[in-house]
CSV table of N, CA and C and ligand atoms in Angstrom, one decimal:
chain,number,residue,atom,x,y,z
C,16,MET,N,0.8,-1.2,0.0
C,16,MET,CA,0.0,0.0,0.0
C,16,MET,C,0.9,1.3,0.0
C,17,PHE,N,1.9,1.3,0.9
C,17,PHE,CA,2.8,2.4,1.0
C,17,PHE,C,3.6,2.6,-0.3
C,18,LEU,N,4.0,1.5,-0.9
C,18,LEU,CA,4.7,1.5,-2.2
C,18,LEU,C,3.8,2.2,-3.3
C,19,MET,N,2.5,1.8,-3.3
C,19,MET,CA,1.6,2.4,-4.3
C,19,MET,C,1.5,3.9,-4.2
C,20,VAL,N,1.4,4.3,-2.9
C,20,VAL,CA,1.2,5.7,-2.6
C,20,VAL,C,2.4,6.5,-3.1
C,21,THR,N,3.6,5.9,-2.8
C,21,THR,CA,4.9,6.6,-3.2
C,21,THR,C,5.0,6.7,-4.8
C,22,GLU,N,4.6,5.6,-5.4
C,22,GLU,CA,4.6,5.6,-6.9
C,22,GLU,C,3.7,6.6,-7.5
C,23,PHE,N,2.5,6.7,-6.8
C,23,PHE,CA,1.5,7.7,-7.3
C,23,PHE,C,2.0,9.1,-7.1
C,24,ILE,N,2.7,9.4,-6.0
C,24,ILE,CA,3.2,10.7,-5.7
C,24,ILE,C,4.3,11.0,-6.8
C,25,ASN,N,5.2,10.1,-7.0
C,25,ASN,CA,6.3,10.3,-8.1
C,25,ASN,C,5.7,10.5,-9.4
C,26,TYR,N,4.7,9.8,-9.7
C,26,TYR,CA,4.0,9.9,-11.0
C,26,TYR,C,3.4,11.3,-11.2
C,27,SER,N,2.7,11.7,-10.1
C,27,SER,CA,2.1,13.1,-10.1
C,27,SER,C,3.1,14.2,-10.3
C,28,GLU,N,4.3,14.0,-9.6
C,28,GLU,CA,5.3,15.0,-9.7
C,28,GLU,C,5.8,15.1,-11.1
C,29,GLN,N,6.0,13.9,-11.8
C,29,GLN,CA,6.4,13.9,-13.2
C,29,GLN,C,5.5,14.6,-14.1
C,30,ILE,N,4.2,14.4,-13.8
C,30,ILE,CA,3.1,15.0,-14.7
C,30,ILE,C,3.2,16.6,-14.5
C,31,ILE,N,3.3,17.0,-13.2
C,31,ILE,CA,3.4,18.5,-13.0
C,31,ILE,C,4.6,19.1,-13.6
C,32,ARG,N,5.8,18.4,-13.5
C,32,ARG,CA,7.0,18.9,-14.2
C,32,ARG,C,6.9,19.0,-15.7
C,33,ALA,N,6.3,17.9,-16.3
C,33,ALA,CA,6.1,17.9,-17.7
C,33,ALA,C,5.2,19.1,-18.1
C,34,ALA,N,4.1,19.3,-17.3
C,34,ALA,CA,3.1,20.4,-17.7
C,34,ALA,C,3.8,21.7,-17.6
C,35,ARG,N,4.8,21.9,-16.6
C,35,ARG,CA,5.5,23.1,-16.4
C,35,ARG,C,6.4,23.4,-17.6
C,36,TYR,N,7.1,22.3,-18.1
C,36,TYR,CA,8.0,22.5,-19.3
C,36,TYR,C,7.2,22.9,-20.5
C,37,ILE,N,6.0,22.2,-20.7
C,37,ILE,CA,5.2,22.5,-21.8
C,37,ILE,C,4.7,24.0,-21.7
C,38,GLY,N,4.3,24.4,-20.5
C,38,GLY,CA,3.9,25.8,-20.3
C,38,GLY,C,5.0,26.8,-20.6
C,39,GLN,N,6.3,26.4,-20.2
C,39,GLN,CA,7.4,27.3,-20.5
C,39,GLN,C,7.6,27.5,-22.0
C,40,GLY,N,7.5,26.3,-22.7
C,40,GLY,CA,7.7,26.3,-24.2
C,40,GLY,C,6.6,27.1,-24.8
C,41,LEU,N,5.4,27.0,-24.4
C,41,LEU,CA,4.3,27.8,-25.0
C,41,LEU,C,4.5,29.3,-24.7
C,42,MET,N,5.0,29.6,-23.5
C,42,MET,CA,5.2,31.0,-23.2
C,42,MET,C,6.2,31.7,-24.2
C,43,ILE,N,7.3,30.9,-24.4
C,43,ILE,CA,8.3,31.4,-25.4
C,43,ILE,C,7.7,31.6,-26.8
C,44,THR,N,6.9,30.6,-27.2
C,44,THR,CA,6.3,30.7,-28.5
C,44,THR,C,5.4,31.9,-28.6
C,45,LEU,N,4.6,32.1,-27.5
C,45,LEU,CA,3.6,33.2,-27.5
C,45,LEU,C,4.4,34.6,-27.5
C,46,SER,N,5.5,34.6,-26.7
C,46,SER,CA,6.3,35.9,-26.7
C,46,SER,C,6.8,36.3,-28.1
C,47,HIS,N,7.0,35.3,-29.0
C,47,HIS,CA,7.5,35.6,-30.3
C,47,HIS,C,6.3,35.9,-31.3
C,48,ALA,N,5.1,35.6,-30.9
C,48,ALA,CA,3.9,35.8,-31.8
C,48,ALA,C,3.7,37.2,-32.2
C,49,ASN,N,4.1,38.2,-31.4
C,49,ASN,CA,3.8,39.6,-31.7
C,49,ASN,C,5.0,40.2,-32.5
C,50,ARG,N,6.1,39.5,-32.6
C,50,ARG,CA,7.2,40.1,-33.3
C,50,ARG,C,7.1,40.1,-34.8
C,51,LEU,N,7.7,41.1,-35.4
C,51,LEU,CA,7.7,41.2,-36.9
C,51,LEU,C,8.7,40.1,-37.4
C,52,PRO,N,8.5,39.6,-38.6
C,52,PRO,CA,9.5,38.6,-39.1
C,52,PRO,C,10.9,39.3,-39.3
C,53,VAL,N,11.9,38.5,-39.0
C,53,VAL,CA,13.3,39.0,-39.2
C,53,VAL,C,13.7,39.0,-40.7
C,54,THR,N,13.3,37.9,-41.4
C,54,THR,CA,13.6,37.8,-42.8
C,54,THR,C,12.7,38.7,-43.7
C,55,ILE,N,13.3,39.1,-44.8
C,55,ILE,CA,12.5,39.9,-45.7
C,55,ILE,C,12.4,39.2,-47.1
C,56,GLN,N,11.5,39.5,-47.9
C,56,GLN,CA,11.2,38.8,-49.2
C,56,GLN,C,12.0,39.5,-50.3
C,57,TYR,N,13.4,39.4,-50.2
C,57,TYR,CA,14.3,39.9,-51.2
C,57,TYR,C,14.1,39.1,-52.5
C,58,PRO,N,14.0,39.7,-53.6
C,58,PRO,CA,14.3,41.1,-54.0
C,58,PRO,C,13.0,42.0,-54.0
C,59,TYR,N,11.9,41.5,-53.6
C,59,TYR,CA,10.7,42.3,-53.6
C,59,TYR,C,10.7,43.3,-52.4
C,60,GLU,N,11.4,43.0,-51.4
C,60,GLU,CA,11.6,43.9,-50.3
C,60,GLU,C,13.1,44.1,-50.1
C,61,LYS,N,13.4,45.3,-49.7
C,61,LYS,CA,14.9,45.6,-49.5
C,61,LYS,C,15.0,46.4,-48.2
C,62,ILE,N,16.2,46.2,-47.6
C,62,ILE,CA,16.4,46.9,-46.3
C,62,ILE,C,17.1,48.2,-46.6
C,63,ILE,N,16.6,49.3,-45.9
C,63,ILE,CA,17.3,50.6,-46.0
C,63,ILE,C,18.5,50.5,-45.1
C,64,SER,N,19.7,50.7,-45.7
C,64,SER,CA,20.9,50.6,-44.9
C,64,SER,C,21.0,51.8,-43.9
C,65,SER,N,21.7,51.5,-42.8
C,65,SER,CA,21.9,52.6,-41.8
C,65,SER,C,23.0,53.6,-42.4
C,66,GLU,N,23.0,54.7,-41.8
C,66,GLU,CA,24.0,55.7,-42.2
C,66,GLU,C,25.4,55.3,-42.2
C,67,ARG,N,25.7,54.4,-41.2
C,67,ARG,CA,27.1,54.0,-41.0
C,67,ARG,C,27.4,52.6,-41.7
C,68,PHE,N,26.5,52.3,-42.6
C,68,PHE,CA,26.7,51.0,-43.4
C,68,PHE,C,27.9,51.1,-44.2
C,69,ARG,N,28.7,50.0,-44.3
C,69,ARG,CA,29.9,49.9,-45.1
C,69,ARG,C,29.6,49.2,-46.4
C,70,GLY,N,29.1,49.9,-47.3
C,70,GLY,CA,28.8,49.4,-48.6
C,70,GLY,C,29.9,49.7,-49.7
C,71,ARG,N,29.5,49.6,-50.9
C,71,ARG,CA,30.4,49.9,-52.0
C,71,ARG,C,31.1,51.2,-51.9
C,72,ILE,N,32.4,51.3,-52.2
C,72,ILE,CA,33.1,52.5,-52.0
C,72,ILE,C,32.9,53.4,-53.2
C,73,HIS,N,32.7,54.7,-52.9
C,73,HIS,CA,32.6,55.7,-53.9
C,73,HIS,C,33.9,56.6,-53.9
C,74,PHE,N,34.3,56.9,-55.1
C,74,PHE,CA,35.6,57.6,-55.3
C,74,PHE,C,35.4,58.8,-56.2
C,75,GLU,N,36.0,59.9,-55.8
C,75,GLU,CA,35.9,61.1,-56.7
C,75,GLU,C,37.3,61.3,-57.3
C,76,PHE,N,37.3,60.7,-58.5
C,76,PHE,CA,38.6,60.6,-59.2
C,76,PHE,C,39.3,62.0,-59.6
C,77,ASP,N,38.4,63.0,-59.8
C,77,ASP,CA,39.0,64.3,-60.2
C,77,ASP,C,39.7,65.0,-59.0
C,78,LYS,N,39.5,64.5,-57.8
C,78,LYS,CA,40.1,65.1,-56.6
C,78,LYS,C,41.2,64.3,-56.0
C,79,CYS,N,41.4,63.1,-56.5
C,79,CYS,CA,42.5,62.2,-55.9
C,79,CYS,C,43.9,62.8,-56.2
C,80,ILE,N,44.8,62.8,-55.2
C,80,ILE,CA,46.1,63.4,-55.5
C,80,ILE,C,47.1,62.2,-55.7
C,81,ALA,N,46.7,61.0,-55.8
C,81,ALA,CA,47.5,59.8,-56.1
C,81,ALA,C,48.6,59.7,-55.0
C,82,CYS,N,48.3,59.9,-53.8
C,82,CYS,CA,49.3,59.9,-52.7
C,82,CYS,C,49.6,58.4,-52.3
C,83,GLU,N,48.6,57.5,-52.6
C,83,GLU,CA,48.7,56.1,-52.3
C,83,GLU,C,48.7,55.7,-50.8
C,84,VAL,N,48.2,56.7,-50.0
C,84,VAL,CA,48.0,56.4,-48.6
C,84,VAL,C,46.9,55.2,-48.4
C,85,CYS,N,45.9,55.3,-49.3
C,85,CYS,CA,44.9,54.2,-49.2
C,85,CYS,C,45.5,52.8,-49.4
C,86,VAL,N,46.5,52.7,-50.2
C,86,VAL,CA,47.2,51.4,-50.5
C,86,VAL,C,47.9,51.0,-49.2
C,87,ARG,N,48.6,52.0,-48.6
C,87,ARG,CA,49.5,51.6,-47.5
C,87,ARG,C,48.7,51.2,-46.3
C,88,VAL,N,47.5,51.8,-46.1
C,88,VAL,CA,46.7,51.5,-44.9
C,88,VAL,C,45.8,50.3,-45.1
C,89,CYS,N,45.7,49.9,-46.4
C,89,CYS,CA,44.8,48.7,-46.7
C,89,CYS,C,45.5,47.4,-46.2
C,90,PRO,N,44.8,46.6,-45.4
C,90,PRO,CA,45.4,45.4,-44.9
C,90,PRO,C,45.8,44.4,-46.0
C,91,ILE,N,45.2,44.6,-47.2
C,91,ILE,CA,45.6,43.6,-48.3
C,91,ILE,C,46.1,44.4,-49.5
C,92,ASP,N,46.6,45.6,-49.3
C,92,ASP,CA,47.2,46.4,-50.3
C,92,ASP,C,46.3,46.4,-51.6
C,93,LEU,N,45.0,46.6,-51.4
C,93,LEU,CA,44.1,46.4,-52.5
C,93,LEU,C,44.0,47.5,-53.6
C,94,PRO,N,43.8,48.8,-53.2
C,94,PRO,CA,43.6,49.8,-54.2
C,94,PRO,C,44.8,49.8,-55.2
C,95,ILE,N,44.5,49.9,-56.4
C,95,ILE,CA,45.6,50.1,-57.4
C,95,ILE,C,45.6,51.5,-57.9
C,96,VAL,N,46.6,52.2,-57.6
C,96,VAL,CA,46.7,53.6,-58.0
C,96,VAL,C,47.7,53.7,-59.1
C,97,ASP,N,47.2,54.1,-60.3
C,97,ASP,CA,48.1,54.2,-61.5
C,97,ASP,C,48.2,55.7,-61.8
C,98,TRP,N,49.5,56.1,-61.7
C,98,TRP,CA,49.7,57.6,-61.9
C,98,TRP,C,50.9,57.8,-62.8
C,99,LYS,N,51.0,59.1,-63.2
C,99,LYS,CA,52.2,59.5,-64.0
C,99,LYS,C,52.7,60.8,-63.5
C,100,LEU,N,54.0,61.0,-63.4
C,100,LEU,CA,54.5,62.3,-62.9
C,100,LEU,C,54.6,63.3,-64.1
C,101,GLU,N,53.9,64.4,-63.9
C,101,GLU,CA,53.9,65.4,-64.9
C,101,GLU,C,55.1,66.3,-64.5
C,102,THR,N,56.2,66.1,-65.2
C,102,THR,CA,57.5,66.8,-64.8
C,102,THR,C,57.4,68.3,-64.9
C,103,ASP,N,56.6,68.8,-65.9
C,103,ASP,CA,56.6,70.3,-66.1
C,103,ASP,C,55.9,71.0,-64.9
C,104,ILE,N,54.9,70.3,-64.3
C,104,ILE,CA,54.3,71.0,-63.1
C,104,ILE,C,54.6,70.3,-61.8
C,105,GLN,N,55.5,69.2,-61.9
C,105,GLN,CA,55.9,68.5,-60.7
C,105,GLN,C,54.7,68.0,-59.9
C,106,LYS,N,53.8,67.4,-60.6
C,106,LYS,CA,52.6,66.8,-59.9
C,106,LYS,C,52.2,65.5,-60.5
C,107,LYS,N,51.6,64.6,-59.7
C,107,LYS,CA,51.2,63.3,-60.2
C,107,LYS,C,49.9,63.5,-60.9
C,108,ARG,N,49.7,62.8,-62.0
C,108,ARG,CA,48.4,62.8,-62.7
C,108,ARG,C,47.8,61.4,-62.6
C,109,LEU,N,46.6,61.3,-62.1
C,109,LEU,CA,46.0,59.9,-61.9
C,109,LEU,C,45.6,59.4,-63.2
C,110,LEU,N,46.0,58.2,-63.5
C,110,LEU,CA,45.6,57.5,-64.8
C,110,LEU,C,44.5,56.5,-64.6
C,111,ASN,N,44.6,55.8,-63.5
C,111,ASN,CA,43.5,54.8,-63.2
C,111,ASN,C,43.5,54.5,-61.7
C,112,TYR,N,42.4,54.1,-61.2
C,112,TYR,CA,42.3,53.7,-59.8
C,112,TYR,C,41.3,52.5,-59.7
C,113,ASN,N,41.8,51.4,-59.1
C,113,ASN,CA,40.9,50.2,-59.1
C,113,ASN,C,40.8,49.7,-57.7
C,114,ILE,N,39.6,49.2,-57.4
C,114,ILE,CA,39.4,48.4,-56.1
C,114,ILE,C,38.6,47.2,-56.5
C,115,ASP,N,39.0,46.0,-56.1
C,115,ASP,CA,38.3,44.8,-56.5
C,115,ASP,C,37.5,44.4,-55.3
C,116,PHE,N,36.1,44.6,-55.5
C,116,PHE,CA,35.2,44.3,-54.4
C,116,PHE,C,35.0,42.8,-54.1
C,117,GLY,N,35.6,42.0,-55.0
C,117,GLY,CA,35.6,40.5,-54.7
C,117,GLY,C,36.6,40.2,-53.6
C,118,ILE,N,37.6,41.1,-53.3
C,118,ILE,CA,38.6,40.8,-52.4
C,118,ILE,C,38.5,41.8,-51.2
C,119,CYS,N,38.0,43.0,-51.4
C,119,CYS,CA,37.9,44.0,-50.3
C,119,CYS,C,37.1,43.4,-49.1
C,120,ILE,N,37.6,43.7,-48.0
C,120,ILE,CA,36.9,43.3,-46.7
C,120,ILE,C,36.0,44.4,-46.1
C,121,PHE,N,35.9,45.5,-46.8
C,121,PHE,CA,35.1,46.6,-46.3
C,121,PHE,C,35.4,47.1,-44.9
C,122,CYS,N,36.7,47.1,-44.6
C,122,CYS,CA,37.2,47.5,-43.3
C,122,CYS,C,37.1,49.0,-43.1
C,123,GLY,N,37.2,49.8,-44.2
C,123,GLY,CA,37.0,51.2,-44.2
C,123,GLY,C,38.3,52.0,-43.9
C,124,ASN,N,39.4,51.3,-43.8
C,124,ASN,CA,40.7,52.0,-43.5
C,124,ASN,C,41.1,53.0,-44.6
C,125,CYS,N,40.9,52.7,-45.9
C,125,CYS,CA,41.2,53.6,-46.9
C,125,CYS,C,40.4,54.9,-46.8
C,126,ILE,N,39.1,54.7,-46.4
C,126,ILE,CA,38.3,55.9,-46.3
C,126,ILE,C,38.7,56.8,-45.1
C,127,GLU,N,39.1,56.1,-44.0
C,127,GLU,CA,39.5,56.7,-42.8
C,127,GLU,C,40.8,57.6,-43.0
C,128,TYR,N,41.7,57.1,-43.8
C,128,TYR,CA,43.0,57.7,-43.9
C,128,TYR,C,43.2,58.6,-45.1
C,129,CYS,N,42.3,58.5,-46.1
C,129,CYS,CA,42.5,59.3,-47.3
C,129,CYS,C,42.6,60.8,-46.9
C,130,PRO,N,43.7,61.4,-47.2
C,130,PRO,CA,44.0,62.8,-46.7
C,130,PRO,C,43.0,63.8,-47.4
C,131,THR,N,42.5,63.5,-48.5
C,131,THR,CA,41.5,64.4,-49.2
C,131,THR,C,40.1,64.1,-48.9
C,132,ASN,N,39.8,63.0,-48.2
C,132,ASN,CA,38.4,62.6,-47.9
C,132,ASN,C,37.5,62.4,-49.1
C,133,PHE,N,38.1,61.9,-50.2
C,133,PHE,CA,37.3,61.8,-51.4
C,133,PHE,C,36.9,60.3,-51.6
C,134,LEU,N,37.2,59.5,-50.6
C,134,LEU,CA,36.7,58.1,-50.7
C,134,LEU,C,35.6,58.1,-49.6
C,135,SER,N,34.5,57.4,-49.9
C,135,SER,CA,33.5,57.2,-49.0
C,135,SER,C,32.8,55.9,-49.2
C,136,MET,N,32.1,55.4,-48.1
C,136,MET,CA,31.4,54.2,-48.2
C,136,MET,C,29.9,54.5,-48.4
C,137,THR,N,29.3,53.8,-49.4
C,137,THR,CA,27.9,54.1,-49.7
C,137,THR,C,27.0,53.0,-49.1
C,138,GLU,N,25.7,53.2,-49.3
C,138,GLU,CA,24.7,52.3,-48.7
C,138,GLU,C,24.5,51.1,-49.7
C,139,GLU,N,25.2,51.1,-50.8
C,139,GLU,CA,25.0,50.1,-51.9
C,139,GLU,C,25.5,48.7,-51.4
C,140,TYR,N,24.7,47.7,-51.4
C,140,TYR,CA,25.1,46.4,-50.9
C,140,TYR,C,24.9,45.3,-52.0
C,141,GLU,N,24.3,45.6,-53.1
C,141,GLU,CA,24.0,44.6,-54.1
C,141,GLU,C,25.1,44.5,-55.1
C,142,LEU,N,26.1,43.6,-54.7
C,142,LEU,CA,27.3,43.5,-55.6
C,142,LEU,C,27.4,42.1,-56.2
C,143,SER,N,26.3,41.4,-56.1
C,143,SER,CA,26.4,40.0,-56.7
C,143,SER,C,26.5,40.1,-58.2
C,144,THR,N,27.3,39.1,-58.7
C,144,THR,CA,27.5,39.1,-60.2
C,144,THR,C,27.9,37.6,-60.6
C,145,TYR,N,27.7,37.3,-61.9
C,145,TYR,CA,28.0,36.0,-62.3
C,145,TYR,C,29.5,35.8,-62.6
C,146,ASP,N,30.1,37.0,-62.9
C,146,ASP,CA,31.6,37.0,-63.2
C,146,ASP,C,32.3,37.7,-62.1
C,147,HIS,N,33.2,37.1,-61.5
C,147,HIS,CA,34.0,37.6,-60.4
C,147,HIS,C,34.8,38.9,-60.9
C,148,HIS,N,35.2,38.9,-62.1
C,148,HIS,CA,36.0,40.0,-62.6
C,148,HIS,C,35.2,41.3,-62.7
C,149,GLU,N,33.9,41.2,-62.8
C,149,GLU,CA,33.1,42.4,-62.8
C,149,GLU,C,33.1,43.2,-61.5
C,150,LEU,N,33.6,42.6,-60.5
C,150,LEU,CA,33.7,43.3,-59.2
C,150,LEU,C,35.0,44.1,-59.1
C,151,ASN,N,35.8,44.0,-60.1
C,151,ASN,CA,37.0,44.9,-60.1
C,151,ASN,C,36.6,46.2,-60.7
C,152,TYR,N,36.3,47.2,-59.8
C,152,TYR,CA,35.8,48.5,-60.3
C,152,TYR,C,37.0,49.4,-60.6
C,153,ASN,N,36.9,50.1,-61.8
C,153,ASN,CA,37.9,51.1,-62.1
C,153,ASN,C,37.4,52.5,-61.7
C,154,LEU,N,38.1,53.5,-62.0
C,154,LEU,CA,37.7,54.8,-61.5
C,154,LEU,C,36.4,55.3,-62.0
C,155,ILE,N,36.0,54.9,-63.1
C,155,ILE,CA,34.6,55.3,-63.7
C,155,ILE,C,33.5,54.6,-62.8
C,156,ALA,N,33.7,53.3,-62.6
C,156,ALA,CA,32.7,52.5,-61.9
C,156,ALA,C,32.7,53.0,-60.4
C,157,LEU,N,33.8,53.3,-59.9
C,157,LEU,CA,33.9,53.8,-58.5
C,157,LEU,C,33.3,55.2,-58.3
C,158,GLY,N,33.3,55.9,-59.4
C,158,GLY,CA,32.7,57.3,-59.4
C,158,GLY,C,31.2,57.3,-59.6
C,159,ARG,N,30.6,56.2,-59.9
C,159,ARG,CA,29.2,56.1,-60.1
C,159,ARG,C,28.5,56.4,-58.8
C,160,LEU,N,27.4,57.2,-58.8
C,160,LEU,CA,26.7,57.5,-57.6
C,160,LEU,C,26.0,56.2,-57.1
C,161,PRO,N,25.8,56.0,-55.8
C,161,PRO,CA,25.1,54.8,-55.4
C,161,PRO,C,23.7,54.7,-55.7
C,162,VAL,N,23.2,53.5,-56.0
C,162,VAL,CA,21.7,53.4,-56.3
C,162,VAL,C,21.0,53.3,-54.9
C,163,SER,N,20.0,54.1,-54.8
C,163,SER,CA,19.3,54.1,-53.5
C,163,SER,C,18.0,53.3,-53.6
C,164,VAL,N,17.8,52.4,-52.6
C,164,VAL,CA,16.7,51.5,-52.7
C,164,VAL,C,15.4,52.3,-52.5
C,165,ILE,N,15.5,53.5,-51.9
C,165,ILE,CA,14.3,54.3,-51.6
C,165,ILE,C,13.7,54.8,-52.9
C,166,ASP,N,14.6,55.0,-53.9
C,166,ASP,CA,14.1,55.6,-55.2
C,166,ASP,C,13.4,54.5,-56.1
C,167,ASP,N,13.5,53.3,-55.7
C,167,ASP,CA,13.0,52.2,-56.5
C,167,ASP,C,11.5,52.0,-56.1
C,168,TYR,N,10.6,52.4,-56.9
C,168,TYR,CA,9.1,52.3,-56.5
C,168,TYR,C,8.6,50.9,-56.7
C,169,THR,N,9.3,50.0,-57.3
C,169,THR,CA,8.8,48.7,-57.6
C,169,THR,C,9.0,47.7,-56.4
C,170,ILE,N,9.8,48.2,-55.4
C,170,ILE,CA,10.0,47.3,-54.3
C,170,ILE,C,9.5,48.0,-53.0
C,171,ARG,N,9.4,47.1,-52.0
C,171,ARG,CA,9.0,47.6,-50.7
C,171,ARG,C,10.2,47.8,-49.8
C,172,THR,N,10.5,49.0,-49.3
C,172,THR,CA,11.7,49.2,-48.5
C,172,THR,C,11.4,49.0,-47.0
C,173,ILE,N,12.3,48.4,-46.3
C,173,ILE,CA,12.1,48.1,-44.9
C,173,ILE,C,13.2,48.8,-44.1
C,174,GLN,N,12.8,49.5,-43.1
C,174,GLN,CA,13.8,50.2,-42.2
C,174,GLN,C,14.1,49.3,-41.0
C,175,ILE,N,15.3,48.9,-40.8
C,175,ILE,CA,15.6,48.1,-39.6
C,175,ILE,C,16.1,49.0,-38.5
C,176,LYS,N,15.5,48.8,-37.3
C,176,LYS,CA,15.9,49.7,-36.2
C,176,LYS,C,16.9,49.0,-35.3
E,201,SF4,S1,44.5,58.1,-50.2
E,201,SF4,FE1,42.9,59.3,-51.2
E,201,SF4,S2,44.0,60.9,-52.3
E,201,SF4,FE2,45.5,59.3,-51.8
E,201,SF4,S3,45.6,57.9,-53.6
E,201,SF4,FE3,44.1,57.1,-52.1
E,201,SF4,S4,42.1,57.9,-52.8
E,201,SF4,FE4,43.7,59.2,-53.8
E,202,SF4,S1,37.9,48.9,-47.4
E,202,SF4,FE1,39.7,48.0,-46.4
E,202,SF4,S2,40.1,46.2,-47.6
E,202,SF4,FE2,38.7,47.5,-48.9
E,202,SF4,S3,40.1,48.7,-50.1
E,202,SF4,FE3,39.7,49.9,-48.3
E,202,SF4,S4,41.3,49.4,-46.8
E,202,SF4,FE4,41.4,47.9,-48.4
């Protein structure tokens, strides 16, 4: 008789514990029920990047002094600065400037240290391509103004807070 009572108590305790665990699980599920989804339906929906987003680099080639500071501070020596010394005026003339976004780690060092502040990071993040070589931007491509997702009326933009 005593053994039966003990077993019954043990059994009841297990049922209460199981019910408590189920209740805790349900509470977590319910606490997420009011949240907005984290994922978005790209490309029909796009995130508006924050102001400090490190996207594709923009470069104002007409103002670059070809000092190569950006190359020296880059952890992978990535920017290619091609210049020619104009002996008559004793000044460097920029011929080409390349950054390969297939290799760039978007650390922002080149932007931070450029003495003329003519490098900047844009909000552009759509850099996918079928050909890796297309990510090697020359000074014309780098000088292109960023495409803003806000201006695209065909998609829904989402602001992440
Ligand atoms: S650091 Fe700035 S000014 Fe100097 S080469 Fe690079 S982009 Fe041009
Ligand atoms: S963002 Fe960083 S890795 Fe990319 S070019 Fe500038 S310094 Fe180099």
